[in-house]
Amino acid sequence: MHKLPVVIQGGMGAGVSGWRLAQAVSRTGQLGVVSGTALDEILVRGLQDGDPGGDIRRALDAFPFREMAERIGRKYYIAGGKAAMAAYASTPPHAKDEPRERIELCLLGNFVEVFLAREGHDNPVGINYLEKLQVPHLPSMYGAMLAGVDYVLMGAGIPLQVPGVLDRLARHEAVEYTLHVTGSREGDDLAVRFDPRDYADRALAPLRRPAFLAIVSSNTLAATMLRKASGKVDGLIIETRTAGGHNAPPRGKLQLTAEGEPVYGERDAIDLARIRELGAPFWLAGGYGSAAKVREALELGATGVQVGTAFAFTRESGLREDLKQALLEKAQRHEAEIFTDPLASPTGFPFKVARLEGTCSEDAIFAARPPVCDLGFLRELYRDDDGKIAYRCPAEPLSVYVTKGGRAEDAAGRKCLCNALMANIGHQQVRCGRHVEPPLVTAGDDLTEIAGFLPAGAVSYGAVDVLEALLGGARC
Ligand SMILES: Cc1cc2nc3c(=O)[nH]c(=O)nc-3n(C[C@H](O)[C@H](O)[C@H](O)COP(=O)(O)O)c2cc1C
């Protein structure tokens, strides 16, 4: 393995930790991580936006299987970009039996993002996936490996199957991944399968097997990953509930504060002495975005820290400029606020939401959004009455969700994160030429501190400013 980084810039989906941010961090010798979430959709929307600068097309030119890259490039690229109020082409949501093109989009989307993050330097780059979004995992990881990804990081679930998959994909062998299907029965076929040879138009040399880091939020899960995974787990990211994005739910019955946030207790605390005893390298995440917290983590025996929020508002992040600026200004005025929403995410995990006018954090904006479910990354797989695998999302229209056997109480307060997260990075869908999907920004409790990274007199800051603040300028 490479020299281990002190700072891991955490994966931030969808597209917030895009290749520009990961490249900026990796160039300094710390670990830049691209988000692997929805890269197929980000690819096709980037091409329809005209691929300004030609980065996507340059990366597609480097893809080893030429016919596939050229065909997809031709199909989605719009010279000069689509009209601002025109809709993006719709792609079918992921499903167990995927159309071939959907798999190709995963291969290409993941390849493009990692290729661009690695371009122009020799330092390691990582990719982050959410375990819960299982269907696209296999072609996504293979696409990232074809581009030479050095680390795969995965949380939001229990990624026991992943290390073994990486071993096999490095040898271009067929792989399978067992899906979680609600209500499944013994004997049901729950596996998605992927054979690289079905997509390769020529034989390739073996690939480098990336290091695998599991993102966990409890001692039990940390130990389980090291003991029971299907292959080598090279390290652990220990993430606490102040972190941006999704958080682990509290143990036991959900209780809420007067403001409606989940209450965490003693049983949710992580015992770092027991983590140290496991003997694997580990990084601490959630509120570690300062020099003092980096020192504290190192003193606690960690190899380093994983930081997200501080990087989400850098010039290089994929977040829309207007959203970055609005939240930076709020932070400067000491008005930045985070709400840990127990309901917003269709995954059922608590999700941190930055309060911001004009986004779905406002009730009126959320209520005015038609409840369309057309991206479907977060859909739940369930066994229907005929024994087939079907799909539902608690953020889809309630009547549809209930018809599919979903419970109305499980749908209350759910928000369409798929469409909102696309809007956050400037890929907002437009419907009927007038309705524009509103964003919904996530960030950690450290949002209140981001103005501290601004150099004197500046209105924006870069990844290097964050790294200098964390490492005292010593390592950049
Ligand atoms: C905007 C944003 C999006 C995130 N998305 C993901 C994600 O897709 N996958 C993931 O494992 N973690 C995600 N995270 C968590 C980060 O990778 C990181 O662990 C966390 O931000 C560290 O805590 P901090 O926010 O206090 O720095 C996200 C964080 C932010 C701020």
mmCIF file of N, CA, C and O in Angstrom, residues 24 72 160 215 293:
data_model
loop_
_atom_site.group_PDB
_atom_site.id
_atom_site.type_symbol
_atom_site.label_atom_id
_atom_site.label_comp_id
_atom_site.label_asym_id
_atom_site.label_seq_id
_atom_site.Cartn_x
_atom_site.Cartn_y
_atom_site.Cartn_z
ATOM 1 N N ALA A 24 -7.164 18.220 -6.628
ATOM 2 C CA ALA A 24 -6.477 19.291 -5.886
ATOM 3 C C ALA A 24 -5.906 18.749 -4.577
ATOM 4 O O ALA A 24 -4.798 19.096 -4.168
ATOM 5 N N ILE A 72 -21.414 6.095 -26.645
ATOM 6 C CA ILE A 72 -22.096 6.828 -25.563
ATOM 7 C C ILE A 72 -21.811 8.332 -25.694
ATOM 8 O O ILE A 72 -22.700 9.167 -25.513
ATOM 9 N N LEU A 160 -19.504 -5.973 3.582
ATOM 10 C CA LEU A 160 -18.715 -7.197 3.743
ATOM 11 C C LEU A 160 -18.339 -7.830 2.413
ATOM 12 O O LEU A 160 -17.291 -8.470 2.285
ATOM 13 N N ILE A 215 -16.171 2.462 6.169
ATOM 14 C CA ILE A 215 -16.606 3.596 6.997
ATOM 15 C C ILE A 215 -17.642 3.066 7.979
ATOM 16 O O ILE A 215 -18.680 2.534 7.564
ATOM 17 N N LYS A 293 -7.932 19.467 16.100
ATOM 18 C CA LYS A 293 -8.606 18.156 16.034
ATOM 19 C C LYS A 293 -7.730 17.118 15.324
ATOM 20 O O LYS A 293 -7.775 15.934 15.657
#
